[in-house]
Short mmCIF file of C-alpha atoms in Angstrom, two decimals:
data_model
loop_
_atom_site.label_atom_id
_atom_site.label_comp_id
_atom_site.label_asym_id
_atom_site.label_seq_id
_atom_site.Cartn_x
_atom_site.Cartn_y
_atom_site.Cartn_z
CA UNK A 142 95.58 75.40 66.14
CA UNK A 143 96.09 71.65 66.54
CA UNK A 144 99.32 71.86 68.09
CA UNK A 145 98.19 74.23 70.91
CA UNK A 146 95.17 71.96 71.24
CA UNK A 147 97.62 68.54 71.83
CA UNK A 148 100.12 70.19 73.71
CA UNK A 149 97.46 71.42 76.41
CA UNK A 150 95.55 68.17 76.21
CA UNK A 151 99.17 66.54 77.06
CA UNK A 152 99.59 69.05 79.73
CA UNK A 153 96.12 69.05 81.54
CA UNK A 154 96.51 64.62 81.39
CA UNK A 155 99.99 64.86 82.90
CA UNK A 156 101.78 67.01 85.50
CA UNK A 157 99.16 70.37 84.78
CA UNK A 158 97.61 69.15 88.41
CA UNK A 159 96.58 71.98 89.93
CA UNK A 160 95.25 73.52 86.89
CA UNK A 161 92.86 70.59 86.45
CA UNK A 162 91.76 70.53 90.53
CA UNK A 163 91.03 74.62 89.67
CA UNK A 164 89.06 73.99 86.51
CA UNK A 165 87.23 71.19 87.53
CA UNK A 166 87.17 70.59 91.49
CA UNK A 167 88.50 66.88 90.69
CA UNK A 168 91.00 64.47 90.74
CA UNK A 169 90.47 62.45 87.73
CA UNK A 170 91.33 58.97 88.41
CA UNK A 171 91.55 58.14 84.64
CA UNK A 172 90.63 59.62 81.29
CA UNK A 173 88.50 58.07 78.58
CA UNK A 174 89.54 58.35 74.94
CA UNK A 175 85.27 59.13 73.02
CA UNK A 176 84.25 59.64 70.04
CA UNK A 177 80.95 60.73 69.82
CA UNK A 178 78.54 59.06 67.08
CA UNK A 179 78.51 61.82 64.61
CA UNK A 180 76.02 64.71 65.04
CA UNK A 181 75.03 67.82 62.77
CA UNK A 182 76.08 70.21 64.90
CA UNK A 183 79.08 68.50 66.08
CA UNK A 184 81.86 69.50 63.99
CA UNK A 185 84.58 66.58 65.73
CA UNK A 186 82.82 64.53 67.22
CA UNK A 187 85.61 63.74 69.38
CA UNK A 188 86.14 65.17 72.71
CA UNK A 189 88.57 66.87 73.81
CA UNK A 190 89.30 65.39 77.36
CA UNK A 191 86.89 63.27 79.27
CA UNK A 192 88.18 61.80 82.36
CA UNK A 193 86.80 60.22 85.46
CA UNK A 194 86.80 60.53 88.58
CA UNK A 195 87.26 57.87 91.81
CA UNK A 196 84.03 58.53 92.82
CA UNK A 197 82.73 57.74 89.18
CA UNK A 198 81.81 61.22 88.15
CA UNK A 199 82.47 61.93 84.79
CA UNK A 200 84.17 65.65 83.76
CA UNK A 201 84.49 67.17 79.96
CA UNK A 202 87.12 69.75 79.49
CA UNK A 203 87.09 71.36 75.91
CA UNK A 204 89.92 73.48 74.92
CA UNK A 205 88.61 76.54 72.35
CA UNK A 206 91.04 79.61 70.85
CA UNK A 207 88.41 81.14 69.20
CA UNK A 208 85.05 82.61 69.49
CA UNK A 209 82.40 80.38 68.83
CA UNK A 210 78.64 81.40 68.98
CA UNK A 211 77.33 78.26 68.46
CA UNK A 212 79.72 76.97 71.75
CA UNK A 213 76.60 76.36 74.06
CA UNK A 214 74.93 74.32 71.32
CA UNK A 215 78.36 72.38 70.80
CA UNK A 216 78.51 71.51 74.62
CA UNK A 217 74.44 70.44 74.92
CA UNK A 218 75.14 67.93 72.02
CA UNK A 219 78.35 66.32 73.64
CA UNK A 220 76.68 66.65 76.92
CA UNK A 221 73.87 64.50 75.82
CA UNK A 222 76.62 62.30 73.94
CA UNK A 223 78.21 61.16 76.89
CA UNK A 224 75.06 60.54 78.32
CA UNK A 225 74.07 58.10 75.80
CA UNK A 226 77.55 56.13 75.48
CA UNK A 227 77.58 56.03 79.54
CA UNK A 228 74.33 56.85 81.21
CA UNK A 229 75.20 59.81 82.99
CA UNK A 230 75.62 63.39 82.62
CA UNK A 231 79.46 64.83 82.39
CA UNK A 232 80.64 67.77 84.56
CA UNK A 233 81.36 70.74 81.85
CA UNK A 234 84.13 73.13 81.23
CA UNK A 235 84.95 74.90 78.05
CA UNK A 236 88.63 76.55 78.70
CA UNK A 237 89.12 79.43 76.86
CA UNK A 238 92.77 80.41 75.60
CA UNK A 239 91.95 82.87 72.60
CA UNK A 240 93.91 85.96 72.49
CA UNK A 241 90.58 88.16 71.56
CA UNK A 242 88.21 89.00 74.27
CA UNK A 243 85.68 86.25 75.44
CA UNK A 244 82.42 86.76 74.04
CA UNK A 245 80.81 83.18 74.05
CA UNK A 246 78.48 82.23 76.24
CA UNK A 247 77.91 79.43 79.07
CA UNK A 248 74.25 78.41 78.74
CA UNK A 249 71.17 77.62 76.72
CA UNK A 250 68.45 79.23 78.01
CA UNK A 251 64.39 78.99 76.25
CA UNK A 252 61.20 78.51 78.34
CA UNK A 253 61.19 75.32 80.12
CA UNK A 254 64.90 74.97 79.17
CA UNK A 255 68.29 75.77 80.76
CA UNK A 256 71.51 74.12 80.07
CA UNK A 257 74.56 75.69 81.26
CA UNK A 258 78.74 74.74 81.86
CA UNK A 259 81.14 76.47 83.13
CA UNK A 260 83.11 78.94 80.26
CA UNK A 261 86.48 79.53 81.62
CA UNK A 262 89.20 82.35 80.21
CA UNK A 263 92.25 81.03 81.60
CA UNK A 264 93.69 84.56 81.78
CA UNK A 265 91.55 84.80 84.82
CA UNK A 266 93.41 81.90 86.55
CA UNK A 267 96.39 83.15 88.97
CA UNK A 268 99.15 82.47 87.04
CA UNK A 269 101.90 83.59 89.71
CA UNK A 270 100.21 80.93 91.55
CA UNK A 271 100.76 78.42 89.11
CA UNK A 272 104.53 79.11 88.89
CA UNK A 273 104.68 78.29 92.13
CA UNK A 274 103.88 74.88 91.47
CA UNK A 275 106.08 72.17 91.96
CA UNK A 276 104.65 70.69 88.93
CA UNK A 277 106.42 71.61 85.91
CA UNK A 278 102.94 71.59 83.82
CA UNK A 279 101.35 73.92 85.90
CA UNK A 280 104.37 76.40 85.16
CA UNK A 281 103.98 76.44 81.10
CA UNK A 282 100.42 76.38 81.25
CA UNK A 283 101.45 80.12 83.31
CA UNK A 284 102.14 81.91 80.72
CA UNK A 285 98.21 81.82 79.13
CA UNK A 286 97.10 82.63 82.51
CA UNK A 287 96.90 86.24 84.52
CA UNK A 288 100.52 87.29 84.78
CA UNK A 289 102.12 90.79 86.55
CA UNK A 290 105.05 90.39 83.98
CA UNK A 291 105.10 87.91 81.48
CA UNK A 292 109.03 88.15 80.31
CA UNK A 293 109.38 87.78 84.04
CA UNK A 294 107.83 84.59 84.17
CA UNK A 295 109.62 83.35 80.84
CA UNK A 296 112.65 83.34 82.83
CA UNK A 297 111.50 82.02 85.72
CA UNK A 298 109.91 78.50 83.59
CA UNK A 299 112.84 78.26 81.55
CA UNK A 300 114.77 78.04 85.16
CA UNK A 301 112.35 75.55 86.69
CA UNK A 302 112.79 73.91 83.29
CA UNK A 303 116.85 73.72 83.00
CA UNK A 304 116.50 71.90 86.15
CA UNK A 305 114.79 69.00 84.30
CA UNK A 306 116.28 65.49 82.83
CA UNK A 307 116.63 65.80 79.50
CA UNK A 308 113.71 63.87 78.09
CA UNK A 309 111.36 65.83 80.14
CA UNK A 310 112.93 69.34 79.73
CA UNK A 311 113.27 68.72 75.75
CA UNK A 312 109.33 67.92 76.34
CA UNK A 313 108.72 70.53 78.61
CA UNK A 314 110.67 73.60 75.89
CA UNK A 315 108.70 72.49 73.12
CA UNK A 316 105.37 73.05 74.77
CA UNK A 317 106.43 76.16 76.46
CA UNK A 318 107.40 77.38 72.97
CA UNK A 319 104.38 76.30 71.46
CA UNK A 320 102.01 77.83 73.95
CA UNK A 321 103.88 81.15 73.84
CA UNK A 322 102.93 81.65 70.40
CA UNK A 323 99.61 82.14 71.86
CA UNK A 324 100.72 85.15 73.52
CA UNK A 325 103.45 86.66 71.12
CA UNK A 326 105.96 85.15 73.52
CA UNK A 327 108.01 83.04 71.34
CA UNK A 328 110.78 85.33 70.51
CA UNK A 329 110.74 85.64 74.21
CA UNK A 330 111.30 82.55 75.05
CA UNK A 331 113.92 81.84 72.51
CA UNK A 332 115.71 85.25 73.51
CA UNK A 333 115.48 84.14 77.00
CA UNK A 334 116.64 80.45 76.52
CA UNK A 335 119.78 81.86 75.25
CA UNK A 336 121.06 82.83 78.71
CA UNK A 337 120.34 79.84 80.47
CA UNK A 338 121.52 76.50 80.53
CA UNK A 339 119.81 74.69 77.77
CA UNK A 340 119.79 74.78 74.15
CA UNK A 341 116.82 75.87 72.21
CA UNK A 342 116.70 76.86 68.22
CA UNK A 343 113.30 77.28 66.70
CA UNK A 344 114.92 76.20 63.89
CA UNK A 345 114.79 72.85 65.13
CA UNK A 346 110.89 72.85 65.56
CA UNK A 347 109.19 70.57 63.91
CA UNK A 348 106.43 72.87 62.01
CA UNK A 349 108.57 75.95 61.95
CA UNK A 350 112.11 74.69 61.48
CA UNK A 351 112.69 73.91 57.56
CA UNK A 352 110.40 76.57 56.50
CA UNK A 353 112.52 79.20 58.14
CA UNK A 354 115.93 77.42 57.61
CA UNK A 355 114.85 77.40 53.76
CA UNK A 356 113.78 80.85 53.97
CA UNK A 357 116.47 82.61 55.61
CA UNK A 358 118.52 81.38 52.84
CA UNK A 359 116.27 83.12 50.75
CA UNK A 360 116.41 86.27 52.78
CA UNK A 361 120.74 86.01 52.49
CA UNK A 362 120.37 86.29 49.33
CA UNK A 363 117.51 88.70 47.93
CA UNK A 364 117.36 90.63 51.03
CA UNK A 365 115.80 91.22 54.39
CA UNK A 366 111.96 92.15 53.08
CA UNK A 367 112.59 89.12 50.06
CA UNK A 368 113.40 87.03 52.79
CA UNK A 369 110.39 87.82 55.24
CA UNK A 370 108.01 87.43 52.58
CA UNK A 371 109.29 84.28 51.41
CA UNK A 372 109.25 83.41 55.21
CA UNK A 373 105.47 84.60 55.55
CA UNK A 374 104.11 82.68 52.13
CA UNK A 375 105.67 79.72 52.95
CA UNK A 376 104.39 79.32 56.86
CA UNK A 377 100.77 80.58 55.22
CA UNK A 378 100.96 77.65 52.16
CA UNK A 379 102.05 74.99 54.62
CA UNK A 380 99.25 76.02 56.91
CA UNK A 381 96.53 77.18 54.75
CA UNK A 382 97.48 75.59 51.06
CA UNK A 383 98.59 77.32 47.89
CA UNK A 384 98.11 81.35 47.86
CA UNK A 385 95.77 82.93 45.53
CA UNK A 386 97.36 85.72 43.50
CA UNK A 387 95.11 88.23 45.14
CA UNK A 388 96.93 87.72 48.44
CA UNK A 389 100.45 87.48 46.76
CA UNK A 390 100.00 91.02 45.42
CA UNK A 391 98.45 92.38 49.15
CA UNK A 392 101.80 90.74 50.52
CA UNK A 393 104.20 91.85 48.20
CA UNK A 394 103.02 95.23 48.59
CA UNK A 395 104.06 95.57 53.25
CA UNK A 396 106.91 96.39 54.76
CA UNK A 397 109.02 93.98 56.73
CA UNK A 398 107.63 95.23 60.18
CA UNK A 399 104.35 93.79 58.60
CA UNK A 400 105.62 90.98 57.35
CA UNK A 401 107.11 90.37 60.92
CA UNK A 402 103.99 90.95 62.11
CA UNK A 403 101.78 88.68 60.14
CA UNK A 404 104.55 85.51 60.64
CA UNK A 405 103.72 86.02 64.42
CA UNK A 406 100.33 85.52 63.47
CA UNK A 407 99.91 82.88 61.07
CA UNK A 408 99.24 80.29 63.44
CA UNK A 409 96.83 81.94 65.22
CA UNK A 410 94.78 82.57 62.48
CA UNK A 411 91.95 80.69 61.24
CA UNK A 412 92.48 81.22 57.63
CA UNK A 413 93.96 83.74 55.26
CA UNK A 414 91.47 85.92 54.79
CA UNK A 415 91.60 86.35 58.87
CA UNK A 416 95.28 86.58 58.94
CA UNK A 417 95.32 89.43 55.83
CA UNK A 418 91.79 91.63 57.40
#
């Protein structure tokens, strides 16, 4: 997941504007780069984004894709974190872009104790509101958020996007690519991209490009399902490391559709036994 984690950080500290004001009822006037002296229950003890505002409030924004039960825990330890390295007590958001339903929750509660944060699913922002921004961030952070017709809004990005220089539209494709895979939009986008003025090839992406270019000449020559499985083991070994032969034999033994299927996955997943359940 770490390149839907940068590419939203990147997002949400440039032009993502009005996402930011709606998540955290700030401006933030700068943003602080922490690591956190290491903790048990802090897995990175980095956070995600920690920014400041004019005023000198402090406001923590942590970006998770997955359900964590041990979230509120996570967020009292950074909490009290900040509070050491700075002497005061950050504003709290956990933004939740996970494709499963949200099931965490947004407080620690015991006798004599309550800590709480906001917990965010950012399907429930108004993404038709966001494409009306005249900030191009705000647009590609759309298509996570609550849409009437997603395809619809593909269209509409990649428009707002054509209309960019070419520094910041290359920029602004890649993430919109990226962030699509979140939603089994990619192909969309790609498919999409093709009528308008720009030029996009996922082929050319950094992670996914020479793994599929080697592939498909694989697939040419041994055959379509060949070729998607050679396409599937290789985007699982450069994500998850060599394949035991247990899983070799459960993947030899799909069709293509599943094949398909599981290489839309694969970077959603959080290892391969999750990927192959």
């Amino acid at each position: 997941m770490q390149e839907y984690d940068v590419t939203l950080k990147l997002l949400l500290q440039g032009s993502a504007e009005s996402v930011m004001r709606e998540l955290t009822g700030a401006v933030i006037a700068r943003w602080l780069d922490v690591e956190l002296p290491k903790v048990q229950n802090v897995r990175n003890p980095r956070l995600d984004l920690l920014g400041e505002t004019a005023d000198g409030d402090l406001v923590h924004v942590e970006l998770q894709s997955g359900n964590d039960m041990t979230m509120p825990v996570r967020m009292a330890e950074y909490c009290l974190g900040v509070f050491r390295l700075y002497g005061r007590f950050p504003r709290q958001v956990v933004l939740y872009v996970g494709e499963a339903e949200l099931r965490m929750e947004s407080e620690l509660r015991a006798p004599g104790v309550l800590f709480q944060y906001r917990l965010i699913d950012i399907r429930s922002l108004d993404g038709e509101r966001l494409l009306e921004s005249g900030e191009v961030g705000d647009n590609v952070i759309a298509i996570l958020a609550g849409l009437r017709d997603h395809e619809g809004a593909v269209r509409k990005i990649l428009k707002r996007i054509a209309g960019l220089a070419p520094a910041e539209r290359d920029r602004a494709l890649a993430q919109l690519t990226i962030l699509a895979g979140l939603r089994h939009l990619s192909q969309a986008v790609e498919r999409e991209a093709r009528n308008m003025p720009i030029d996009l090839d996922i082929r050319d992406h950094e992670f996914l490009g020479p793994i599929i270019r080697e592939a498909e000449q694989h697939g040419r020559q041994e055959g379509r399902q060949e070729g998607e499985l050679t396409v599937l083991r290789r985007l699982i070994e450069r994500r998850f490391g060599l394949l035991p032969s247990r899983a070799h034999e459960r993947l030899a033994a799909l069709s293509v559709s599943e094949l398909e299927d599981l290489s839309e996955r694969v970077l959603d997943a959080t290892s391969i036994e999750d990927l192959l359940k």
